[in-house]
Each structure stands twice: as C-alpha cells, then as structure tokens.
C-alpha cells in the first residue's frame, strides 16, 4: 500500500508539469477518490455524475491500468468542453450593468469596489496579466442611489467561487427583475423606495474568466500568484479560495495551508483584495442580511458552520426565514423543494467563510444558497433555475417589512450612538457560540433586529451611557415595531468611559484640507481611516499608539495613492480594539 501511495504522489507531482492526456474515470472506488483528493491538484469530480476528470501522464495511465481502474483517454481537452455561451462573461456583465445605469439611472448607481488581484498585478507592471484587467462591480439599487439613506441595507452576491457560473446568472436575474418591475409592481417599488439593495454579481472576476473561457474550467479560486512566477498558470497553482479567506476563525478546518489546494485559505486572513472589498463595504454600514449564491447543491443555508457543535443565537429566526425561502424553490431534479439547514448541518464544516464572518462580526443574517445540481447547467435549465429562485430572493429582500424591531439610538444631543442591542430571550440562551452583539449603526444610530412574533425584553448598552431596557415589547407577524432610544451619559460610574471621548474636524466642509482632532481618555492603540460613503478606504491617516490625551491629524483631500478626491461626503473612522467612532466630513471644490 505504501509503495502505491508513493507512486500516486509521484505521478500527481509529474502531472503538474506534464499534462499529456485528459482522462475520465467512471465509477471510481472510494479509495481512489480519497487518494486523488489528497494528492492530485488536477482532480475534479463532475457534479451530477460519478465521473472523475483528471490531467494525466503515462505514469498515471500505468497506475490505473495495473490496478484495474477503467478510464477513457481524450486526445484533447476540447472533447470535454462545455456549452457555456448562456453564461455572462466579464465583458458582457460589465456592459449589461452599464446599460442599467443608462436605462434606470434614477434608481441605480454603479461603482467599482476596486481592481481584481490580476488587475493589481498588471497595474504593477506585470504584463503577463494584461488579460485580467477586471473590476469588482457593485450596483446599488435605491430610490435615491446617490445618497446614503437611513434604510435597511441588503447584499446579494455571486461567483465568490470561480467555476460556480450559475451563481452569477441568478444574481443578475434578481437584479433585472427588480429593475424591470420598479414603478409598475407595487411590491418591487416599495422595496426599492424603502431599502438599499447592493449587488455584487461577480465577486471573483479573475477566476471566473479561467472557468468560463475553459482555460481551467474547474478553477475555484482567485488569481493570487502563489508560486511567484509572475504569470498566470491556468491551474490550481494560482489562487486563494475567497470563501476561506474571511477573518472570523480563519483556520484549517476544510481549508488548507497548501497553496495548490482548491481550498487554500491564503497566507493570512484578508490577504485578498476581493475579500477586503466585501469587508469594507459591509463594515461601512449595518447590513441586516446578505445572500451569496453558490453551486452545486439545492440548499438554503444559514450560519454558523465553521466547527462541529456551533449554534447561532438567532438560529430560530434565521431558520424560519430559511425554511420559508427554501419552500419556494423547486428542485431542478426529482421532486420537492430546496433543503433548509444551518450550515453546520450541511455535511461538512469550514472556516473563514463570508457567511460566518458576516454573522459573527456584524450580526448579519448571512445566507448561502447552493443552486442547481451542477456548476454548468444547460441554457434551458439555467433559465429555469433563475426563475425558480426569484420568489425566495424577494422574500429575503422584503424581510424588514415583517416581524421586525427597529429604531434609532441617540444621545441627549441627538448624536447617533453605536449601542449594543440585546434581546434577552435570544442573546441570553445558553450553549450558543459567542459572537458580536447586534449594534446600531454609526451614520444614523439605526438598529434592525428581525424577530419571530412574540413579546421580548430589549436592552440597549453603550460604554459611558446608562443602560435602557424595555419590557414586553410586542412583535407581530406582519408589522414593524419601532422604538427610538435616547441614552444619557453615565456620570455615576467613573470606571466606565468611552474609548473615544470626541472626534471633531475644522473647517467642515473643507477645501483644501481639514484638521481632525480625536480626544482620548487614556493611552490607546488607535487607527484613523477615511472612507467614502460606499465603504471604500480612501486614506489611512494614523495607525499606532497614542500616549497623549489628544490626537491631531491633517487631511489634505488626497487618497492613499496621492490622488485628489472628488467633492462629497466622507467618513472619518477611529478604531481601538472593538471601540469605534465615526465622524462625517464634507469635501467641497
């Protein structure tokens, strides 16, 4: 056995550099499957069959023959090529998003969150990445898209995994349906008028290019140059699994330290620009919910799912919404509808995912919807999957209109306060996995808590302020309960002080520069960063230990690259540990 294992490792290593044949293996036994999964980076299993696809050389052919495995040799890879014309490529998607700006300019705003990893390489002068000049596009849908409004924020994204082409199509189908029906359908019109809906339909454009152009059909990751050879390899040598790169419990459970693994989690958490873009977008405003579409499988999953035994405080609320959504999506094969599960019960657990990070750090209801029974459905099947998923997406987007607790938290001077919002009956459950509490947002003091109908005890806490508690708060099934809270400063407990006492700027509005002054109660490790209203980092002003009671900074209206910024609203965000304070400034020209 050890001899054959050594031979297997050897031919898999040789196969990385000598792709002489493209083969399929029908009905492999479990022993071979496990060996290939562990040692062969070029191994892929077709989604809806028991067929393995593999690059092979003569050593592998000899091994299979001597061990009695049946296989078929294909003289060229093109013999196994898919019909993929029904899926958007990057250019088509970009053109379609830009056409929406022209058609629906009153309710959409299109922005790039930033360049892809391949585009960053090209901009650094690495000419081998000339074909990877991609942007990560984000389209906001709202009745006032240019403004940041005090409305619930919801996120919908696709293709965090490159080969999951159907996930882009469902994201785009939901977007198109909303745009085409605004102004004529009362339900859709109400959603756009009352929510801010953010679409990032192609999170991983570099990897998606490899898959849809069949440069590496089964590519899953982005295009990080892991082996530092200054060129795209069109193989698993390149890339990080973006859905293992998020910063909550980043680790090795169903994630790998080996760079050529399909589940390579990167050299560190947040190492990839694509995950940083999503993090900054979501951190810049309090999203109540998010959907990322995946394939393959026919599931609606909700957090948590990083380790066996984890359980979410909000599992009953998220589970009810998951059940409702899943019940509307018919399975594309067989009978019945999608299966609703907490992610920990999906069949495997994994660390560093967007869903677990979103819930654990931001308390977002972060759903993962596994679509289809293959990554590459036919055109007819693709259209059916898109149509079948519309109702679930609309149920999700409109969830803030039902069984919801909301309001704003301010100080006695009406300044927004970032307060922890506890529901005693939910957040005091024993046996749950520790996560961050639900919080009001920095811009407006708005909090949003989706709940099931019933009576609840609600408590608001913020360092330096007196707690506020409401008893017997009634939540009904088809309504929104609003409680606005004014918190008074706590002068009775001298040991409880805010990490940041005050942040000011002058002049404000400003041109060409402004002074930013941060008052501190004690020595602290502080970072101060400028963001635009889209949540994108503009300028890192300070990151270090401050031993004075006051930190004074200047901003001259240029970004990290030294380019002057446009007129508009910007946010100064000060952070120290888990404590944050945000201040609005306006640049005028």
XYZ file of N, CA and C in Angstrom, residues 291-504:
642
model
N -27.172 37.527 0.971
C -27.208 36.235 0.277
C -25.986 36.161 -0.625
N -25.242 35.067 -0.545
C -24.268 34.749 -1.577
C -24.720 33.446 -2.225
N -24.784 33.487 -3.566
C -25.181 32.299 -4.327
C -23.968 31.457 -4.659
N -24.158 30.140 -4.542
C -23.118 29.154 -4.826
C -23.715 28.041 -5.685
N -22.881 27.073 -6.051
C -23.332 25.817 -6.633
C -22.220 24.794 -6.348
N -22.514 23.500 -6.382
C -23.803 22.948 -6.697
C -24.397 22.313 -5.446
N -25.679 22.046 -5.513
C -26.449 21.592 -4.383
C -27.764 22.334 -4.443
N -28.702 21.954 -3.640
C -30.004 22.605 -3.655
C -30.411 22.849 -2.202
N -29.739 23.842 -1.616
C -29.855 24.120 -0.190
C -29.993 25.617 0.052
N -30.668 25.966 1.142
C -30.612 27.304 1.713
C -29.975 27.140 3.094
N -28.808 27.750 3.280
C -28.017 27.562 4.493
C -27.874 28.879 5.237
N -27.851 28.783 6.558
C -27.647 29.975 7.377
C -26.597 29.661 8.437
N -25.908 30.684 8.972
C -24.796 30.449 9.907
C -25.316 29.943 11.262
N -24.422 29.267 11.962
C -22.976 29.161 11.780
C -22.614 27.800 11.181
N -21.323 27.675 10.724
C -20.936 26.405 10.149
C -19.449 26.153 10.133
N -18.685 26.789 11.047
C -17.231 26.672 10.967
C -16.664 25.474 11.719
N -17.356 24.982 12.743
C -16.883 23.828 13.504
C -18.084 23.011 13.961
N -17.888 21.742 14.168
C -18.969 20.905 14.691
C -19.414 21.422 16.056
N -20.721 21.471 16.257
C -21.257 21.867 17.543
C -21.612 23.329 17.681
N -21.256 24.167 16.678
C -21.595 25.586 16.780
C -23.097 25.773 16.592
N -23.614 26.820 17.200
C -25.031 27.144 17.040
C -25.224 28.646 17.218
N -26.090 29.238 16.413
C -26.291 30.689 16.391
C -27.376 31.104 17.373
N -27.160 32.232 18.025
C -28.202 32.792 18.879
C -29.512 32.968 18.112
N -29.414 33.399 16.867
C -30.601 33.693 16.056
C -31.034 32.501 15.212
N -30.681 31.277 15.640
C -30.950 30.124 14.778
C -32.431 29.925 14.496
N -33.299 30.246 15.443
C -34.728 30.059 15.202
C -35.260 31.085 14.210
N -34.804 32.334 14.337
C -35.268 33.387 13.423
C -34.728 33.132 12.020
N -33.419 32.868 11.920
C -32.837 32.596 10.603
C -33.392 31.309 10.015
N -33.613 30.321 10.866
C -34.153 29.056 10.379
C -35.543 29.211 9.793
N -36.375 30.037 10.411
C -37.728 30.265 9.896
C -37.674 30.937 8.528
N -36.794 31.920 8.374
C -36.657 32.584 7.077
C -36.065 31.635 6.048
N -35.089 30.841 6.454
C -34.501 29.849 5.561
C -35.548 28.851 5.091
N -36.380 28.368 6.010
C -37.456 27.428 5.648
C -38.415 28.054 4.648
N -38.779 29.311 4.902
C -39.726 29.992 4.015
C -39.149 30.137 2.612
N -37.887 30.551 2.531
C -37.267 30.701 1.218
C -37.138 29.358 0.511
N -36.627 28.356 1.231
C -36.387 27.050 0.616
C -37.677 26.432 0.081
N -38.776 26.662 0.772
C -40.047 26.044 0.367
C -40.571 26.585 -0.958
N -40.017 27.698 -1.434
C -40.480 28.285 -2.697
C -39.610 27.892 -3.884
N -38.497 27.180 -3.648
C -37.551 26.868 -4.729
C -37.658 25.387 -5.085
N -38.274 25.049 -6.214
C -38.369 23.631 -6.590
C -37.012 23.065 -6.983
N -36.782 21.825 -6.622
C -35.555 21.147 -7.033
C -35.557 20.976 -8.543
N -34.414 21.138 -9.150
C -34.316 21.037 -10.597
C -34.347 19.576 -11.038
N -34.054 18.679 -10.118
C -34.178 17.252 -10.403
C -35.001 16.607 -9.301
N -35.781 15.624 -9.639
C -36.591 14.950 -8.634
C -37.787 15.794 -8.224
N -38.248 15.575 -7.012
C -39.423 16.276 -6.512
C -39.073 17.056 -5.255
N -40.011 17.890 -4.839
C -39.813 18.650 -3.621
C -39.076 19.950 -3.866
N -38.685 20.592 -2.770
C -38.033 21.900 -2.820
C -36.654 21.823 -2.173
N -35.952 22.952 -2.199
C -34.616 23.012 -1.611
C -34.673 22.638 -0.128
N -33.538 22.191 0.382
C -33.416 21.815 1.786
C -32.891 23.000 2.589
N -33.526 23.270 3.716
C -33.107 24.345 4.612
C -32.301 23.757 5.761
N -31.112 24.312 5.985
C -30.235 23.812 7.050
C -29.413 24.934 7.659
N -29.101 24.803 8.961
C -27.994 25.580 9.489
C -26.720 25.005 8.867
N -25.774 25.876 8.530
C -24.609 25.458 7.753
C -23.838 24.327 8.425
N -23.856 24.267 9.737
C -23.130 23.218 10.441
C -23.687 21.837 10.127
N -24.933 21.774 9.659
C -25.575 20.504 9.341
C -25.577 20.208 7.850
N -24.808 20.957 7.081
C -24.802 20.830 5.625
C -24.125 19.544 5.157
N -23.224 19.014 5.934
C -22.476 17.835 5.520
C -20.992 17.984 5.776
N -20.524 19.211 5.843
C -19.151 19.483 6.247
C -19.099 20.889 6.824
N -18.086 21.132 7.646
C -17.882 22.456 8.230
C -16.618 23.066 7.647
N -16.522 24.393 7.665
C -15.332 25.047 7.110
C -15.151 26.411 7.748
N -13.905 26.841 7.812
C -13.542 28.092 8.469
C -13.190 29.174 7.447
N -13.379 30.422 7.876
C -13.006 31.553 7.038
C -14.034 31.928 6.003
N -15.309 31.584 6.214
C -16.329 31.853 5.207
C -16.960 33.228 5.392
N -17.525 33.735 4.319
C -18.204 35.026 4.362
C -19.425 34.955 5.270
N -20.179 33.856 5.188
C -21.391 33.740 5.984
C -21.135 33.774 7.468
N -20.158 33.016 7.939
C -19.862 33.001 9.369
C -19.235 34.309 9.824
N -18.368 34.913 8.979
C -17.813 36.216 9.344
C -18.922 37.254 9.457
N -19.819 37.305 8.484
C -20.871 38.309 8.496
C -21.741 38.223 9.727
N -22.103 37.004 10.109
C -22.950 36.857 11.294
C -22.162 37.122 12.568
N -20.956 36.607 12.648
C -20.210 36.654 13.899
C -19.673 38.037 14.217
N -19.262 38.791 13.184
C -18.733 40.132 13.443
C -19.805 41.208 13.325
N -20.682 41.070 12.344
C -21.646 42.122 12.045
C -23.085 41.753 12.423
N -23.294 40.541 12.841
C -24.624 40.002 13.192
C -25.594 40.094 12.001
N -25.049 39.844 10.822
C -25.831 39.826 9.592
C -26.453 38.449 9.417
N -27.688 38.407 8.980
C -28.318 37.151 8.584
C -27.734 36.774 7.221
N -26.687 35.978 7.254
C -25.865 35.710 6.062
C -26.226 34.343 5.483
N -27.009 34.341 4.430
C -27.478 33.096 3.834
C -26.600 32.684 2.657
N -26.368 31.382 2.561
C -25.696 30.778 1.414
C -26.727 29.914 0.693
N -26.984 30.201 -0.569
C -27.926 29.401 -1.339
C -27.144 28.615 -2.386
N -27.164 27.305 -2.231
C -26.497 26.396 -3.163
C -27.482 26.050 -4.274
N -27.123 26.406 -5.504
C -28.023 26.301 -6.642
C -27.720 25.062 -7.476
N -28.761 24.512 -8.080
C -28.584 23.550 -9.162
C -27.984 22.241 -8.666
N -27.769 21.323 -9.582
C -27.036 20.099 -9.264
C -25.743 20.026 -10.064
N -25.359 21.150 -10.645
C -24.116 21.249 -11.406
C -23.702 22.713 -11.469
N -22.427 22.958 -11.710
C -21.967 24.332 -11.895
C -22.368 24.872 -13.268
N -22.594 23.955 -14.231
C -22.729 24.357 -15.630
C -24.032 23.833 -16.244
N -25.189 24.253 -15.756
C -26.444 23.774 -16.342
C -26.605 24.247 -17.785
N -27.421 23.517 -18.537
C -27.729 23.927 -19.900
C -28.513 25.234 -19.881
N -28.672 25.847 -21.059
C -29.354 27.136 -21.140
C -30.778 27.051 -20.605
N -31.515 26.027 -21.013
C -32.903 25.897 -20.547
C -32.952 25.701 -19.042
N -32.071 24.850 -18.535
C -32.049 24.593 -17.093
C -31.613 25.842 -16.338
N -30.643 26.567 -16.874
C -30.189 27.811 -16.241
C -31.338 28.800 -16.102
N -32.096 28.976 -17.168
C -33.228 29.904 -17.118
C -34.268 29.460 -16.104
N -34.475 28.154 -16.014
C -35.448 27.642 -15.046
C -34.977 27.886 -13.611
N -33.697 27.679 -13.355
C -33.141 27.905 -12.020
C -33.276 29.378 -11.634
N -32.981 30.272 -12.567
C -33.110 31.709 -12.295
C -34.551 32.064 -11.950
N -35.485 31.558 -12.738
C -36.902 31.833 -12.489
C -37.358 31.252 -11.159
N -36.903 30.038 -10.864
C -37.331 29.350 -9.638
C -36.842 30.059 -8.374
N -35.745 30.807 -8.475
C -35.154 31.439 -7.286
C -35.633 32.859 -7.030
N -36.447 33.403 -7.912
C -36.883 34.784 -7.752
C -37.710 35.000 -6.489
N -38.684 34.145 -6.250
C -39.582 34.358 -5.107
C -38.816 34.345 -3.795
N -37.884 33.431 -3.647
C -37.093 33.360 -2.412
C -36.284 34.636 -2.214
N -35.699 35.153 -3.292
C -34.905 36.378 -3.183
C -35.775 37.554 -2.754
N -36.989 37.643 -3.281
C -37.876 38.752 -2.929
C -38.379 38.620 -1.497
N -38.633 37.395 -1.050
C -38.995 37.178 0.360
C -37.877 37.672 1.262
N -36.660 37.341 0.888
C -35.497 37.746 1.686
C -35.349 39.263 1.724
N -35.372 39.900 0.562
C -35.159 41.348 0.498
C -36.214 42.088 1.310
N -37.445 41.593 1.295
C -38.550 42.300 1.952
C -38.746 41.882 3.407
N -37.828 41.110 3.959
C -37.975 40.659 5.348
C -38.074 41.809 6.355
N -37.430 42.969 6.145
C -37.565 44.058 7.130
C -38.973 44.613 7.274
N -39.888 44.243 6.377
C -41.270 44.728 6.476
C -42.128 43.868 7.390
N -41.556 42.797 7.921
C -42.352 41.840 8.685
C -41.635 41.424 9.963
N -42.377 41.403 11.063
C -41.858 40.872 12.322
C -40.467 41.430 12.624
N -40.400 42.747 12.687
C -39.113 43.428 12.795
C -39.142 44.465 13.909
N -38.042 44.533 14.659
C -37.840 45.592 15.648
C -36.769 46.527 15.119
N -37.055 47.833 15.140
C -36.091 48.802 14.649
C -36.263 50.126 15.382
N -35.382 51.059 15.108
C -35.415 52.385 15.712
C -34.035 52.999 15.631
N -33.881 54.198 16.206
C -32.588 54.854 16.244
C -32.185 55.091 17.690
N -30.878 55.043 17.927
C -30.316 55.276 19.261
C -29.472 56.538 19.187
N -29.774 57.492 20.058
C -29.031 58.755 20.083
C -28.710 59.139 21.516
N -27.799 60.090 21.643
C -27.544 60.698 22.929
C -28.542 61.819 23.169
N -28.398 62.477 24.286
C -29.317 63.571 24.620
C -29.158 64.755 23.680
N -28.029 64.792 22.944
C -27.824 65.852 21.960
C -28.207 65.401 20.555
N -28.920 64.258 20.463
C -29.390 63.691 19.198
C -28.264 63.161 18.310
N -27.063 63.032 18.845
C -25.961 62.426 18.098
C -26.149 60.911 18.041
N -26.000 60.286 16.857
C -26.146 58.830 16.771
C -25.160 58.110 17.671
N -25.615 57.031 18.294
C -24.784 56.228 19.188
C -24.728 54.800 18.659
N -23.522 54.232 18.658
C -23.359 52.812 18.343
C -23.584 52.039 19.637
N -24.779 51.490 19.793
C -25.157 50.789 21.022
C -25.338 49.305 20.742
N -25.012 48.472 21.715
C -25.325 47.048 21.651
C -26.814 46.870 21.935
N -27.472 46.069 21.106
C -28.917 45.862 21.234
C -29.150 44.398 21.567
N -29.566 44.131 22.802
C -29.751 42.764 23.274
C -31.231 42.420 23.368
N -31.580 41.256 22.890
C -32.893 40.665 23.119
C -32.678 39.569 24.157
N -33.176 39.791 25.366
C -32.864 38.890 26.479
C -33.219 37.444 26.147
N -34.359 37.235 25.501
C -34.827 35.868 25.233
C -33.985 35.165 24.173
N -33.209 35.921 23.411
C -32.352 35.346 22.370
C -30.889 35.358 22.796
N -30.418 36.519 23.248
C -28.984 36.692 23.489
C -28.512 36.148 24.832
N -29.430 35.656 25.647
C -29.035 35.017 26.906
C -29.225 33.509 26.877
N -29.428 32.946 25.684
C -29.547 31.493 25.582
C -28.215 30.835 25.942
N -28.284 29.750 26.652
C -27.071 29.007 26.990
C -26.694 28.066 25.852
N -25.407 27.762 25.763
C -24.937 26.806 24.771
C -24.715 27.367 23.391
N -24.922 28.670 23.200
C -24.727 29.267 21.881
C -23.263 29.675 21.679
N -22.860 29.808 20.426
C -21.493 30.197 20.092
C -21.335 31.709 20.235
N -20.295 32.134 20.925
C -20.079 33.565 21.183
C -19.829 34.324 19.887
N -20.592 35.402 19.685
C -20.426 36.290 18.533
C -20.622 37.721 19.020
N -20.356 38.667 18.138
C -20.574 40.064 18.480
C -22.075 40.341 18.623
N -22.443 41.283 19.487
C -23.868 41.621 19.612
C -24.364 42.393 18.404
N -25.670 42.442 18.255
C -26.268 43.323 17.268
C -26.057 44.765 17.715
N -25.781 45.672 16.750
C -25.473 47.058 17.109
C -26.211 48.026 16.195
N -26.433 49.226 16.708
C -26.933 50.318 15.880
C -25.794 50.850 15.023
N -26.149 51.489 13.910
C -25.090 51.915 13.001
C -24.537 53.294 13.347
N -23.412 53.610 12.745
C -22.686 54.822 13.087
C -23.272 56.063 12.424
N -23.864 55.889 11.232
C -24.333 57.045 10.480
C -25.617 57.638 11.058
N -26.552 56.751 11.450
C -27.867 57.224 11.870
C -28.276 56.736 13.261
N -27.510 55.808 13.843
C -27.930 55.190 15.093
C -29.020 54.156 14.889
N -29.237 53.730 13.642
C -30.314 52.781 13.328
C -29.932 51.355 13.716
N -30.830 50.652 14.373
C -30.661 49.227 14.637
C -31.806 48.474 13.982
N -31.544 47.212 13.630
C -32.552 46.357 12.994
C -32.417 44.967 13.579
N -33.492 44.448 14.153
C -33.491 43.088 14.689
C -34.680 42.311 14.119
N -34.448 41.435 13.155
C -35.517 40.534 12.709
C -35.847 39.551 13.833
N -37.130 39.366 14.115
C -37.563 38.509 15.212
C -38.751 37.670 14.769
N -39.081 36.688 15.554
C -40.335 35.960 15.391
C -41.405 36.661 16.215
N -42.670 36.514 15.864
C -43.729 37.139 16.671
C -43.647 36.703 18.130
N -43.910 37.654 19.042
C -43.864 37.357 20.468
C -43.549 38.597 21.273
N -43.389 38.417 22.582
C -43.051 39.521 23.497
C -41.599 39.360 23.939
N -40.857 40.465 23.954
C -39.431 40.408 24.225
C -39.014 41.510 25.196
N -37.890 41.238 25.876
C -37.223 42.246 26.697
C -36.018 42.752 25.909
N -35.953 44.079 25.704
C -34.925 44.669 24.850
C -34.057 45.601 25.688
N -32.741 45.418 25.615
C -31.811 46.221 26.404
C -30.778 46.877 25.496
N -30.514 48.145 25.729
C -29.541 48.912 24.962
C -28.374 49.271 25.875
N -27.146 48.975 25.420
C -25.953 49.247 26.207
C -24.917 49.968 25.361
N -24.213 50.892 25.982
C -23.071 51.560 25.349
C -22.159 52.069 26.454
N -20.864 51.811 26.341
C -19.914 52.286 27.342
C -20.050 53.790 27.526
N -20.167 54.199 28.785
C -20.275 55.612 29.097
C -21.687 56.128 29.162
N -22.691 55.253 28.893
C -24.089 55.655 28.926
C -24.882 54.710 29.822
N -25.961 55.210 30.371
C -26.844 54.377 31.178
C -27.610 53.400 30.291
N -27.689 52.145 30.745
C -28.466 51.154 30.016
C -29.929 51.583 29.947
N -30.574 51.178 28.860
C -32.011 51.424 28.695
C -32.665 50.085 28.399
N -33.728 49.753 29.148
C -34.412 48.477 28.973
C -35.905 48.708 28.743
N -36.453 47.943 27.795
C -37.892 47.948 27.529
C -38.413 46.535 27.744
N -39.467 46.404 28.521
C -40.067 45.102 28.805
C -41.311 44.885 27.952
N -41.597 43.614 27.682
C -42.826 43.219 26.984
C -43.025 43.964 25.674
N -41.968 44.008 24.875
C -42.068 44.613 23.551
C -42.737 43.609 22.614
N -43.853 43.978 22.059
C -44.649 43.056 21.252
C -44.231 43.148 19.781
N -43.909 41.998 19.221
C -43.558 41.892 17.803
C -44.652 41.086 17.109
N -45.229 41.659 16.076
C -46.298 40.981 15.341
C -45.797 40.540 13.974
N -46.526 39.609 13.364
C -46.044 38.930 12.169
C -45.941 39.777 10.926
N -46.809 40.738 10.756
C -46.840 41.489 9.506
C -46.644 42.978 9.734
N -45.810 43.310 10.700
C -45.663 44.719 11.043
C -44.242 44.977 11.530
N -43.931 46.255 11.657
C -42.638 46.704 12.171
C -42.876 47.439 13.476
N -42.151 47.051 14.513
C -42.208 47.743 15.798
C -41.014 48.676 15.892
N -41.277 49.960 16.133
C -40.191 50.939 16.165
C -40.071 51.544 17.556
N -38.868 51.467 18.121
C -38.557 52.071 19.412
C -37.319 52.934 19.237
N -37.495 54.238 19.364
C -36.367 55.167 19.327
C -35.875 55.403 20.749
N -34.564 55.361 20.916
C -33.972 55.352 22.255
C -33.033 56.550 22.401
N -33.173 57.250 23.508
C -32.235 58.326 23.849
C -31.482 57.910 25.103
N -30.157 57.841 24.994
C -29.336 57.363 26.098
C -28.623 58.545 26.759
N -28.629 58.547 28.072
C -27.974 59.624 28.820
C -26.595 59.170 29.281
N -25.659 60.121 29.321
C -24.294 59.813 29.738
C -24.274 59.331 31.181
N -23.401 58.391 31.464
C -23.297 57.788 32.785
C -22.179 58.476 33.546
N -22.544 59.378 34.430
C -21.537 60.078 35.229
C -21.328 59.431 36.587
N -22.179 58.448 36.932
C -22.113 57.833 38.260
C -20.995 56.806 38.364
N -20.594 56.221 37.217
C -19.584 55.168 37.249
C -18.332 55.667 36.543
N -17.381 56.147 37.304
C -16.183 56.732 36.713
C -15.318 55.692 36.030
N -15.544 54.398 36.354
C -14.733 53.365 35.730
C -15.259 52.979 34.354
N -16.392 53.515 33.968
C -16.945 53.224 32.652
C -16.838 54.475 31.802
N -15.932 54.492 30.865
C -15.747 55.650 29.999
C -15.666 55.160 28.563
N -16.115 55.956 27.626
C -15.971 55.551 26.232
C -14.504 55.538 25.841
N -14.122 54.626 24.937
C -12.738 54.573 24.481
C -12.353 55.879 23.792
N -13.313 56.437 23.029
C -13.105 57.717 22.389
C -14.070 58.724 23.010
N -13.562 59.819 23.452
C -14.427 60.837 24.052
C -15.094 61.699 22.994
N -14.335 62.107 21.962
C -14.885 63.042 20.994
C -13.995 63.057 19.763
N -14.624 63.281 18.614
C -13.868 63.482 17.389
C -14.475 64.687 16.668
N -13.622 65.614 16.257
C -14.077 66.840 15.604
C -13.179 67.128 14.411
